[in-house]
mmCIF file of C-alpha atoms in Angstrom:
data_model
loop_
_atom_site.group_PDB
_atom_site.id
_atom_site.type_symbol
_atom_site.label_atom_id
_atom_site.label_comp_id
_atom_site.label_asym_id
_atom_site.label_seq_id
_atom_site.Cartn_x
_atom_site.Cartn_y
_atom_site.Cartn_z
ATOM 1 C CA MET A 1 0.049 0.136 -0.265
ATOM 2 C CA PRO A 2 1.172 3.725 -0.668
ATOM 3 C CA CYS A 3 2.395 5.790 2.337
ATOM 4 C CA GLN A 4 -0.272 8.798 2.793
ATOM 5 C CA LYS A 5 0.840 12.289 3.730
ATOM 6 C CA ARG A 6 0.429 13.033 7.303
ATOM 7 C CA GLY A 7 -1.227 16.385 8.178
ATOM 8 C CA ALA A 8 -0.725 19.191 11.030
ATOM 9 C CA MET A 9 -2.997 17.684 14.008
ATOM 10 C CA MET A 10 -1.084 16.018 16.886
ATOM 11 C CA ILE A 11 -1.678 14.621 20.235
ATOM 12 C CA THR A 12 1.149 15.645 22.078
ATOM 13 C CA THR A 13 1.604 13.455 25.139
ATOM 14 C CA ARG A 14 0.779 9.398 25.940
ATOM 15 C CA ARG A 15 -1.288 10.140 28.429
ATOM 16 C CA GLN A 16 -3.484 12.503 26.008
ATOM 17 C CA ILE A 17 -3.256 9.539 23.673
ATOM 18 C CA LEU A 18 -4.471 6.945 26.481
ATOM 19 C CA ALA A 19 -7.255 9.248 27.395
ATOM 20 C CA GLY A 20 -8.465 9.758 23.773
ATOM 21 C CA ALA A 21 -7.826 6.443 22.013
ATOM 22 C CA ALA A 22 -10.753 5.879 19.661
ATOM 23 C CA GLY A 23 -13.008 2.534 20.987
ATOM 24 C CA LEU A 24 -11.179 2.183 24.153
ATOM 25 C CA THR A 25 -12.161 2.721 27.615
ATOM 26 C CA ALA A 26 -10.103 3.506 30.597
ATOM 27 C CA SER A 27 -11.238 0.187 31.915
ATOM 28 C CA ALA A 28 -9.981 -1.822 28.869
ATOM 29 C CA ALA A 29 -7.119 0.623 27.593
ATOM 30 C CA PHE A 30 -3.663 -0.430 28.225
ATOM 31 C CA ALA A 31 -4.706 -1.080 31.921
ATOM 32 C CA ALA A 32 -1.000 -2.693 32.762
ATOM 33 C CA PRO A 33 1.417 -0.742 30.610
ATOM 34 C CA PHE A 34 4.438 -1.628 29.834
ATOM 35 C CA ASP A 35 7.428 -0.311 32.091
ATOM 36 C CA PRO A 36 8.205 2.777 30.279
ATOM 37 C CA ARG A 37 11.813 2.188 31.290
ATOM 38 C CA ALA A 38 12.149 -0.920 29.758
ATOM 39 C CA TYR A 39 10.555 0.569 26.545
ATOM 40 C CA ASP A 40 13.089 3.327 26.590
ATOM 41 C CA THR A 41 16.126 0.647 26.511
ATOM 42 C CA ALA A 42 14.443 -1.291 24.141
ATOM 43 C CA ILE A 43 15.367 -1.966 20.560
ATOM 44 C CA VAL A 44 12.409 -0.708 18.325
ATOM 45 C CA ILE A 45 12.563 -1.951 14.794
ATOM 46 C CA ASP A 46 9.976 -1.469 12.180
ATOM 47 C CA GLY A 47 10.993 -4.211 9.830
ATOM 48 C CA LEU A 48 9.160 -2.732 6.632
ATOM 49 C CA GLY A 49 8.292 1.294 7.328
ATOM 50 C CA ALA A 50 8.860 4.779 6.246
ATOM 51 C CA PHE A 51 9.818 8.126 7.500
ATOM 52 C CA ASN A 52 8.714 11.156 6.498
ATOM 53 C CA ASP A 53 8.557 14.911 8.085
ATOM 54 C CA PRO A 54 5.053 15.697 9.302
ATOM 55 C CA ASP A 55 5.415 19.020 8.398
ATOM 56 C CA GLY A 56 6.413 18.192 4.710
ATOM 57 C CA LYS A 57 10.312 19.249 5.593
ATOM 58 C CA GLU A 58 12.184 16.416 4.324
ATOM 59 C CA SER A 59 11.518 17.555 0.663
ATOM 60 C CA ASP A 60 12.781 21.246 1.707
ATOM 61 C CA GLY A 61 16.286 21.743 2.102
ATOM 62 C CA PHE A 62 16.395 18.334 3.329
ATOM 63 C CA ASN A 63 16.440 19.790 7.086
ATOM 64 C CA LEU A 64 13.749 18.487 9.158
ATOM 65 C CA SER A 65 11.170 20.197 11.326
ATOM 66 C CA VAL A 66 11.617 21.366 14.738
ATOM 67 C CA ARG A 67 8.369 18.673 15.100
ATOM 68 C CA ALA A 68 9.408 15.690 13.169
ATOM 69 C CA VAL A 69 12.586 15.612 15.763
ATOM 70 C CA GLU A 70 10.578 16.260 18.781
ATOM 71 C CA GLU A 71 8.333 13.219 17.316
ATOM 72 C CA LEU A 72 10.788 10.914 16.330
ATOM 73 C CA ARG A 73 12.666 11.113 19.901
ATOM 74 C CA ALA A 74 9.291 10.944 21.254
ATOM 75 C CA SER A 75 8.630 7.501 19.337
ATOM 76 C CA GLY A 76 11.603 5.843 20.590
ATOM 77 C CA LEU A 77 11.774 4.165 16.863
ATOM 78 C CA THR A 78 15.270 2.576 16.858
ATOM 79 C CA ALA A 79 15.256 1.846 12.801
ATOM 80 C CA VAL A 80 13.063 1.216 9.884
ATOM 81 C CA GLN A 81 13.576 -0.389 6.884
ATOM 82 C CA GLN A 82 13.126 2.388 4.405
ATOM 83 C CA THR A 83 12.023 1.112 0.786
ATOM 84 C CA ILE A 84 14.259 2.226 -1.684
ATOM 85 C CA GLY A 85 13.166 2.659 -5.191
ATOM 86 C CA GLU A 86 10.160 1.526 -6.995
ATOM 87 C CA VAL A 87 8.339 -1.424 -7.620
ATOM 88 C CA GLY A 88 6.743 -3.502 -10.449
ATOM 89 C CA ASN A 89 7.879 -4.221 -13.881
ATOM 90 C CA THR A 90 8.425 -0.471 -14.823
ATOM 91 C CA PRO A 91 11.119 0.939 -16.771
ATOM 92 C CA GLY A 92 13.698 2.825 -15.359
ATOM 93 C CA GLY A 93 13.458 0.888 -12.079
ATOM 94 C CA TRP A 94 17.479 0.721 -11.461
ATOM 95 C CA GLU A 95 17.597 4.639 -11.804
ATOM 96 C CA SER A 96 14.823 5.182 -9.355
ATOM 97 C CA THR A 97 16.909 2.901 -6.986
ATOM 98 C CA VAL A 98 20.117 4.880 -7.187
ATOM 99 C CA ALA A 99 17.822 8.387 -7.050
ATOM 100 C CA SER A 100 16.406 7.226 -4.088
ATOM 101 C CA ILE A 101 19.682 5.789 -1.895
ATOM 102 C CA ALA A 102 20.785 9.401 -3.280
ATOM 103 C CA PHE A 103 17.768 11.208 -1.782
ATOM 104 C CA PHE A 104 17.994 9.703 1.916
ATOM 105 C CA ASN A 105 21.742 9.518 1.947
ATOM 106 C CA ARG A 106 21.209 13.591 1.567
ATOM 107 C CA LEU A 107 17.951 13.431 4.185
ATOM 108 C CA VAL A 108 20.466 11.697 6.929
ATOM 109 C CA ALA A 109 23.389 14.160 6.145
ATOM 110 C CA ALA A 110 21.350 16.850 6.838
ATOM 111 C CA ASN A 111 20.057 15.777 10.132
ATOM 112 C CA PRO A 112 23.061 13.790 11.981
ATOM 113 C CA GLN A 113 21.631 14.531 15.342
ATOM 114 C CA VAL A 114 18.582 12.329 14.815
ATOM 115 C CA LEU A 115 19.287 10.414 11.542
ATOM 116 C CA SER A 116 21.952 7.350 10.523
ATOM 117 C CA VAL A 117 22.289 4.369 8.071
ATOM 118 C CA ALA A 118 22.461 1.061 9.185
ATOM 119 C CA ARG A 119 24.825 -1.573 7.429
ATOM 120 C CA THR A 120 25.341 -3.581 10.363
ATOM 121 C CA ALA A 121 23.543 -4.791 13.464
ATOM 122 C CA GLY A 122 26.040 -2.576 15.541
ATOM 123 C CA ASP A 123 24.780 0.572 13.898
ATOM 124 C CA ILE A 124 21.782 0.210 14.953
ATOM 125 C CA ARG A 125 22.477 -0.507 18.679
ATOM 126 C CA ALA A 126 24.888 2.811 18.015
ATOM 127 C CA ALA A 127 21.684 4.474 16.683
ATOM 128 C CA LYS A 128 20.016 3.512 19.871
ATOM 129 C CA ALA A 129 22.673 5.101 22.193
ATOM 130 C CA ALA A 130 22.841 8.172 19.999
ATOM 131 C CA ARG A 131 19.144 8.788 20.368
ATOM 132 C CA ARG A 132 19.237 8.545 16.250
ATOM 133 C CA MET A 133 17.271 6.700 14.035
ATOM 134 C CA ALA A 134 18.576 4.368 11.493
ATOM 135 C CA PHE A 135 17.189 3.562 8.107
ATOM 136 C CA ILE A 136 17.857 0.231 6.741
ATOM 137 C CA TYR A 137 17.558 0.553 3.014
ATOM 138 C CA GLY A 138 15.891 -2.087 1.225
ATOM 139 C CA THR A 139 14.110 -3.127 -2.028
ATOM 140 C CA GLN A 140 10.441 -4.392 -2.488
ATOM 141 C CA ASP A 141 11.503 -5.975 -5.697
ATOM 142 C CA THR A 142 14.263 -7.575 -7.928
ATOM 143 C CA ALA A 143 12.649 -6.451 -11.047
ATOM 144 C CA MET A 144 15.304 -3.599 -11.031
ATOM 145 C CA VAL A 145 17.820 -6.164 -10.879
ATOM 146 C CA GLY A 146 16.433 -8.740 -13.718
ATOM 147 C CA PRO A 147 19.498 -10.771 -15.512
ATOM 148 C CA THR A 148 22.015 -7.727 -14.458
ATOM 149 C CA LEU A 149 23.257 -9.690 -11.502
ATOM 150 C CA ASP A 150 25.853 -7.546 -10.740
ATOM 151 C CA ARG A 151 23.990 -4.721 -9.391
ATOM 152 C CA ILE A 152 23.249 -6.682 -6.349
ATOM 153 C CA ASP A 153 26.870 -6.195 -5.538
ATOM 154 C CA THR A 154 26.171 -2.380 -6.389
ATOM 155 C CA MET A 155 23.336 -2.069 -4.503
ATOM 156 C CA ALA A 156 25.135 -3.638 -1.259
ATOM 157 C CA GLY A 157 27.911 -1.030 -1.522
ATOM 158 C CA LEU A 158 25.558 1.827 -1.987
ATOM 159 C CA GLY A 159 24.116 0.381 1.749
ATOM 160 C CA ILE A 160 21.016 -1.616 0.899
ATOM 161 C CA ARG A 161 20.655 -4.673 3.140
ATOM 162 C CA VAL A 162 17.463 -6.216 2.934
ATOM 163 C CA VAL A 163 16.018 -7.517 -1.018
ATOM 164 C CA GLN A 164 12.590 -8.516 -1.429
ATOM 165 C CA LEU A 165 12.570 -11.285 -4.197
ATOM 166 C CA THR A 166 8.877 -10.402 -6.015
ATOM 167 C CA TYR A 167 6.127 -7.247 -5.631
ATOM 168 C CA ASN A 168 2.986 -9.196 -5.977
ATOM 169 C CA LEU A 169 2.883 -10.195 -9.688
ATOM 170 C CA ARG A 170 5.431 -12.325 -11.490
ATOM 171 C CA ASN A 171 8.982 -10.881 -12.542
ATOM 172 C CA LEU A 172 12.075 -12.921 -13.760
ATOM 173 C CA SER A 173 12.834 -14.447 -10.203
ATOM 174 C CA GLY A 174 9.219 -15.715 -9.778
ATOM 175 C CA ASP A 175 5.718 -15.467 -8.919
ATOM 176 C CA GLY A 176 4.296 -12.542 -6.674
ATOM 177 C CA ALA A 177 1.199 -12.990 -4.233
ATOM 178 C CA LEU A 178 -1.585 -11.785 -6.953
ATOM 179 C CA GLU A 179 -0.562 -14.498 -9.746
ATOM 180 C CA ALA A 180 -3.224 -17.181 -9.873
ATOM 181 C CA ALA A 181 -0.647 -19.650 -11.677
ATOM 182 C CA ASP A 182 1.482 -19.237 -8.393
ATOM 183 C CA ALA A 183 4.125 -20.849 -10.448
ATOM 184 C CA GLY A 184 7.168 -20.469 -7.867
ATOM 185 C CA LEU A 185 10.494 -19.763 -8.216
ATOM 186 C CA SER A 186 12.326 -19.244 -11.384
ATOM 187 C CA LYS A 187 15.704 -20.697 -12.571
ATOM 188 C CA LEU A 188 16.949 -16.994 -12.400
ATOM 189 C CA GLY A 189 15.060 -16.653 -9.141
ATOM 190 C CA ARG A 190 17.648 -19.265 -7.181
ATOM 191 C CA THR A 191 21.029 -17.798 -8.776
ATOM 192 C CA THR A 192 19.236 -13.833 -7.607
ATOM 193 C CA ILE A 193 18.780 -15.725 -4.354
ATOM 194 C CA GLU A 194 22.449 -17.317 -4.273
ATOM 195 C CA ARG A 195 23.791 -13.691 -5.040
ATOM 196 C CA ILE A 196 21.856 -11.999 -2.643
ATOM 197 C CA GLU A 197 23.179 -14.230 0.269
ATOM 198 C CA ALA A 198 26.771 -14.087 -1.223
ATOM 199 C CA ALA A 199 26.395 -10.646 -0.907
ATOM 200 C CA LYS A 200 25.362 -10.676 2.851
ATOM 201 C CA LEU A 201 22.212 -9.292 2.133
ATOM 202 C CA LEU A 202 18.549 -10.515 3.981
ATOM 203 C CA LEU A 203 16.191 -11.904 1.554
ATOM 204 C CA ASP A 204 12.851 -10.679 2.097
ATOM 205 C CA LEU A 205 9.888 -12.891 0.409
ATOM 206 C CA SER A 206 6.695 -10.451 1.286
ATOM 207 C CA HIS A 207 4.516 -9.907 -1.442
ATOM 208 C CA GLY A 208 5.604 -13.653 -2.902
ATOM 209 C CA GLY A 209 3.339 -16.235 -4.111
ATOM 210 C CA ALA A 210 2.765 -19.362 -1.749
ATOM 211 C CA ARG A 211 4.887 -21.700 -4.166
ATOM 212 C CA THR A 212 7.424 -18.733 -4.515
ATOM 213 C CA ILE A 213 7.678 -18.467 -0.752
ATOM 214 C CA ALA A 214 8.174 -22.124 -0.345
ATOM 215 C CA ASP A 215 10.972 -22.666 -2.968
ATOM 216 C CA ALA A 216 12.930 -19.932 -1.971
ATOM 217 C CA ILE A 217 13.089 -20.782 1.740
ATOM 218 C CA ALA A 218 14.138 -24.325 0.198
ATOM 219 C CA HIS A 219 16.776 -22.900 -1.764
ATOM 220 C CA ALA A 220 18.241 -20.624 0.707
ATOM 221 C CA LYS A 221 21.177 -21.358 3.023
ATOM 222 C CA ARG A 222 20.552 -18.290 5.088
ATOM 223 C CA PRO A 223 17.677 -17.519 7.222
ATOM 224 C CA PRO A 224 15.122 -15.198 5.198
ATOM 225 C CA THR A 225 12.385 -12.539 6.107
ATOM 226 C CA ILE A 226 8.580 -11.763 5.278
ATOM 227 C CA SER A 227 8.981 -8.497 6.772
ATOM 228 C CA HIS A 228 5.627 -7.122 6.461
ATOM 229 C CA THR A 229 2.557 -9.781 6.114
ATOM 230 C CA GLY A 230 -0.449 -11.157 8.301
ATOM 231 C CA CYS A 231 -1.774 -14.505 8.895
ATOM 232 C CA ARG A 232 -3.866 -16.244 6.064
ATOM 233 C CA ALA A 233 -5.415 -18.457 8.959
ATOM 234 C CA LEU A 234 -7.179 -15.502 10.242
ATOM 235 C CA HIS A 235 -8.143 -13.517 7.202
ATOM 236 C CA ASP A 236 -7.656 -15.203 3.808
ATOM 237 C CA HIS A 237 -6.047 -12.700 1.604
ATOM 238 C CA PRO A 238 -3.431 -12.743 -1.018
ATOM 239 C CA ARG A 239 -1.294 -10.511 1.074
ATOM 240 C CA ASN A 240 -1.295 -12.840 4.210
ATOM 241 C CA VAL A 241 0.990 -16.312 4.417
ATOM 242 C CA GLY A 242 -0.016 -19.369 5.575
ATOM 243 C CA ASP A 243 1.205 -21.513 8.345
ATOM 244 C CA ALA A 244 3.236 -23.515 6.272
ATOM 245 C CA SER A 245 5.234 -20.322 5.246
ATOM 246 C CA LEU A 246 5.197 -19.148 8.699
ATOM 247 C CA LYS A 247 6.723 -22.306 9.815
ATOM 248 C CA ALA A 248 9.310 -23.223 7.163
ATOM 249 C CA VAL A 249 10.822 -19.602 8.279
ATOM 250 C CA ALA A 250 11.092 -19.776 11.660
ATOM 251 C CA ALA A 251 12.733 -23.352 11.102
ATOM 252 C CA LYS A 252 15.249 -21.375 9.153
ATOM 253 C CA GLY A 253 15.852 -19.101 11.568
ATOM 254 C CA GLY A 254 13.775 -16.224 10.314
ATOM 255 C CA VAL A 255 11.666 -13.620 11.251
ATOM 256 C CA VAL A 256 8.105 -12.965 10.351
ATOM 257 C CA GLY A 257 7.095 -9.226 10.568
ATOM 258 C CA ILE A 258 2.915 -8.627 11.135
ATOM 259 C CA TYR A 259 2.198 -5.519 9.158
ATOM 260 C CA TRP A 260 -0.917 -2.922 10.733
ATOM 261 C CA MET A 261 -2.652 -3.105 6.939
ATOM 262 C CA PRO A 262 -6.363 -3.377 6.295
ATOM 263 C CA PHE A 263 -5.355 -7.167 5.012
ATOM 264 C CA LEU A 264 -5.222 -8.054 8.809
ATOM 265 C CA VAL A 265 -9.446 -8.314 8.669
ATOM 266 C CA ALA A 266 -12.514 -8.545 6.462
ATOM 267 C CA GLY A 267 -13.857 -5.317 6.872
ATOM 268 C CA GLY A 268 -10.493 -3.659 6.265
ATOM 269 C CA LYS A 269 -10.750 -1.368 9.531
ATOM 270 C CA PRO A 270 -8.340 -3.299 12.196
ATOM 271 C CA MET A 271 -8.128 -1.913 15.556
ATOM 272 C CA ALA A 272 -5.015 -2.950 18.194
ATOM 273 C CA ALA A 273 -6.641 -5.978 19.232
ATOM 274 C CA ASP A 274 -6.877 -7.556 15.437
ATOM 275 C CA LEU A 275 -3.218 -6.980 15.326
ATOM 276 C CA ILE A 276 -2.389 -8.638 18.751
ATOM 277 C CA ARG A 277 -4.645 -11.639 17.415
ATOM 278 C CA HIS A 278 -2.302 -11.728 14.056
ATOM 279 C CA LEU A 279 0.840 -11.405 16.472
ATOM 280 C CA ASN A 280 -0.803 -14.159 19.032
ATOM 281 C CA HIS A 281 -1.282 -16.894 16.316
ATOM 282 C CA ALA A 282 1.871 -16.472 14.141
ATOM 283 C CA VAL A 283 3.765 -16.833 17.605
ATOM 284 C CA ASN A 284 2.001 -19.969 18.409
ATOM 285 C CA VAL A 285 3.215 -21.435 15.080
ATOM 286 C CA CYS A 286 6.479 -19.545 14.606
ATOM 287 C CA GLY A 287 7.620 -19.314 18.326
ATOM 288 C CA GLU A 288 8.254 -16.121 20.035
ATOM 289 C CA ASP A 289 11.767 -15.890 18.468
ATOM 290 C CA HIS A 290 11.052 -15.577 15.219
ATOM 291 C CA VAL A 291 8.310 -12.798 15.083
ATOM 292 C CA GLY A 292 8.336 -9.065 14.840
ATOM 293 C CA ILE A 293 6.551 -6.245 13.400
ATOM 294 C CA GLY A 294 6.927 -4.638 9.677
ATOM 295 C CA THR A 295 4.265 -1.640 9.878
ATOM 296 C CA ASP A 296 3.961 -1.081 6.198
ATOM 297 C CA GLY A 297 3.121 2.735 7.547
ATOM 298 C CA ILE A 298 4.945 5.815 8.613
ATOM 299 C CA LEU A 299 5.361 7.130 11.985
ATOM 300 C CA SER A 300 3.061 10.567 12.078
ATOM 301 C CA LYS A 301 -0.508 10.363 12.971
ATOM 302 C CA THR A 302 -2.903 10.048 10.258
ATOM 303 C CA VAL A 303 -4.970 13.437 8.916
ATOM 304 C CA ILE A 304 -7.493 12.438 6.668
ATOM 305 C CA ASP A 305 -8.385 16.047 4.750
ATOM 306 C CA ALA A 306 -9.201 16.673 1.150
ATOM 307 C CA ALA A 307 -6.026 16.520 0.239
ATOM 308 C CA ALA A 308 -4.873 13.536 1.746
ATOM 309 C CA ARG A 309 -8.054 12.068 0.139
ATOM 310 C CA LYS A 310 -7.065 13.515 -3.247
ATOM 311 C CA ARG A 311 -3.587 11.817 -3.319
ATOM 312 C CA GLN A 312 -4.732 8.318 -1.988
ATOM 313 C CA ALA A 313 -6.984 8.522 -4.860
ATOM 314 C CA GLU A 314 -4.203 8.996 -7.065
ATOM 315 C CA ALA A 315 -2.161 6.872 -5.594
ATOM 316 C CA TYR A 316 -4.912 3.774 -5.805
ATOM 317 C CA ALA A 317 -5.414 4.697 -9.540
ATOM 318 C CA SER A 318 -1.805 4.629 -10.074
ATOM 319 C CA ARG A 319 -1.234 1.048 -8.387
ATOM 320 C CA SER A 320 -4.629 -0.124 -10.148
ATOM 321 C CA ALA A 321 -3.383 0.550 -13.683
ATOM 322 C CA ALA A 322 -0.048 -0.937 -12.817
ATOM 323 C CA GLY A 323 -1.962 -4.187 -11.823
ATOM 324 C CA TYR A 324 -0.264 -4.790 -8.276
ATOM 325 C CA ALA A 325 -3.232 -3.053 -6.455
ATOM 326 C CA ALA A 326 -4.036 -6.180 -3.718
ATOM 327 C CA PRO A 327 -7.826 -6.770 -2.959
ATOM 328 C CA GLY A 328 -9.121 -4.769 -0.110
ATOM 329 C CA GLU A 329 -7.002 -1.684 -1.716
ATOM 330 C CA GLY A 330 -9.553 1.410 -2.499
ATOM 331 C CA PRO A 331 -9.344 5.174 -3.359
ATOM 332 C CA ASP A 332 -10.497 5.915 0.477
ATOM 333 C CA ILE A 333 -8.644 2.926 2.214
ATOM 334 C CA PHE A 334 -5.860 4.190 4.718
ATOM 335 C CA THR A 335 -3.233 2.419 6.652
ATOM 336 C CA ILE A 336 -4.515 3.081 9.984
ATOM 337 C CA ILE A 337 -5.292 1.016 13.002
ATOM 338 C CA PRO A 338 -7.044 3.949 14.923
ATOM 339 C CA ASP A 339 -6.252 3.112 18.543
ATOM 340 C CA LEU A 340 -2.630 2.646 17.669
ATOM 341 C CA ASP A 341 -2.656 5.791 15.263
ATOM 342 C CA SER A 342 0.030 8.607 16.590
ATOM 343 C CA HIS A 343 3.867 8.858 16.588
ATOM 344 C CA LEU A 344 3.652 6.909 19.998
ATOM 345 C CA ARG A 345 2.556 3.809 18.272
ATOM 346 C CA PHE A 346 4.997 1.901 19.466
ATOM 347 C CA ARG A 347 4.865 2.972 22.956
ATOM 348 C CA LEU A 348 1.218 2.081 22.705
ATOM 349 C CA PHE A 349 1.339 -1.229 21.080
ATOM 350 C CA ALA A 350 3.950 -2.097 24.130
ATOM 351 C CA ASP A 351 1.510 -1.508 26.290
ATOM 352 C CA ALA A 352 -1.477 -3.215 24.475
ATOM 353 C CA LEU A 353 0.973 -5.920 24.460
ATOM 354 C CA SER A 354 1.469 -5.790 28.399
ATOM 355 C CA ASN A 355 -2.201 -5.407 28.721
ATOM 356 C CA ALA A 356 -2.858 -8.636 26.704
ATOM 357 C CA GLY A 357 -0.506 -10.364 29.293
ATOM 358 C CA TRP A 358 1.999 -10.579 26.966
ATOM 359 C CA SER A 359 5.446 -11.243 29.299
ATOM 360 C CA SER A 360 8.033 -7.925 28.779
ATOM 361 C CA ALA A 361 10.604 -10.753 27.468
ATOM 362 C CA ARG A 362 8.433 -11.625 24.648
ATOM 363 C CA ILE A 363 7.151 -7.743 24.048
ATOM 364 C CA GLU A 364 10.949 -6.784 23.738
ATOM 365 C CA LYS A 365 11.614 -9.632 21.277
ATOM 366 C CA ILE A 366 8.966 -8.307 18.988
ATOM 367 C CA LEU A 367 9.613 -4.860 19.157
ATOM 368 C CA GLY A 368 12.899 -5.317 17.866
ATOM 369 C CA ALA A 369 14.991 -7.859 19.357
ATOM 370 C CA ASN A 370 14.400 -10.554 17.287
ATOM 371 C CA LEU A 371 14.928 -8.411 13.768
ATOM 372 C CA LEU A 372 18.367 -7.107 15.603
ATOM 373 C CA ARG A 373 19.140 -10.900 15.985
ATOM 374 C CA LEU A 374 18.365 -11.731 12.281
ATOM 375 C CA TYR A 375 20.217 -8.808 11.001
ATOM 376 C CA GLY A 376 23.383 -9.850 13.082
ATOM 377 C CA GLU A 377 23.458 -13.337 11.518
ATOM 378 C CA VAL A 378 22.960 -12.145 7.886
ATOM 379 C CA TRP A 379 24.818 -9.300 7.796
ATOM 380 C CA GLY A 380 27.180 -9.439 10.494
#
């Protein structure tokens, strides 16, 4: 799903959020919150998300607004996998990838007090210690690589650390989640995985077809990720994955990230309880050491005004024309979990898990410790 631009309205404190969270009562809403001291020391990683300045300053001289800096630091977010380049079989994909890296490098260079780029797991720990957020550069396709496999080494040299094999449709590596044929991994796809692993990059199987995922995991020598998905056993949607895929990732030592997307529920309007339901299922299938989060959203609170509706309608029209819009997307469908819709979303999320009876140790694993372990094993 495309990212939506965030507007200017903001609830500034955690207490205000807890008092005003939509659909939650004082007795039910986070009655046993996660210890804020534990949260402040935890590594918090969004395994697939995005960052933007809620005041739109990141494209205006690259200097972030005061508000953006304050919200970022208050959020406690340690690292986010930022999508680099475009998706789909579109011309100019390679050029877009290189330009995207240049953009985020400039953004980091202009804001070194709060931003950095992670190439190792140690870089993420260093970002935490310095109160910075680290970008993890990742692609959501290999269409920009195609048969020119030396580009994978170039991408690694430019700082990319995660490579997603397919995006909903068929590319030269294999079939995506929307391909009815579900023909699996191609011969080139197998070689592509070998080159990804040789470059010590993390293989991401999000948006893949079930057979492509199974083939890729069987062929992989290193632990992979499905960075952003849901559980198909709970809602039968092509972007959600079945228990067989969940088990296979865990058996290989990888991590599955549960997204905060409309695809979690049939009505397309999930709440925190729905997210936790998917997380519970994933933990039951994979084990608590192999589950994380990949929101597929951005940090700031969503403000749905006329301008936002126009952008969303245009984005959906573009995705539909390209053929990779998934069922459940729409011109008026936003990526929102209302009772977590704040720049403090990860704090609220930890509180929700604690209120649901999760242990502090398990919460810290889901927040980011599992992904940090995976990154260390793959990248070094």
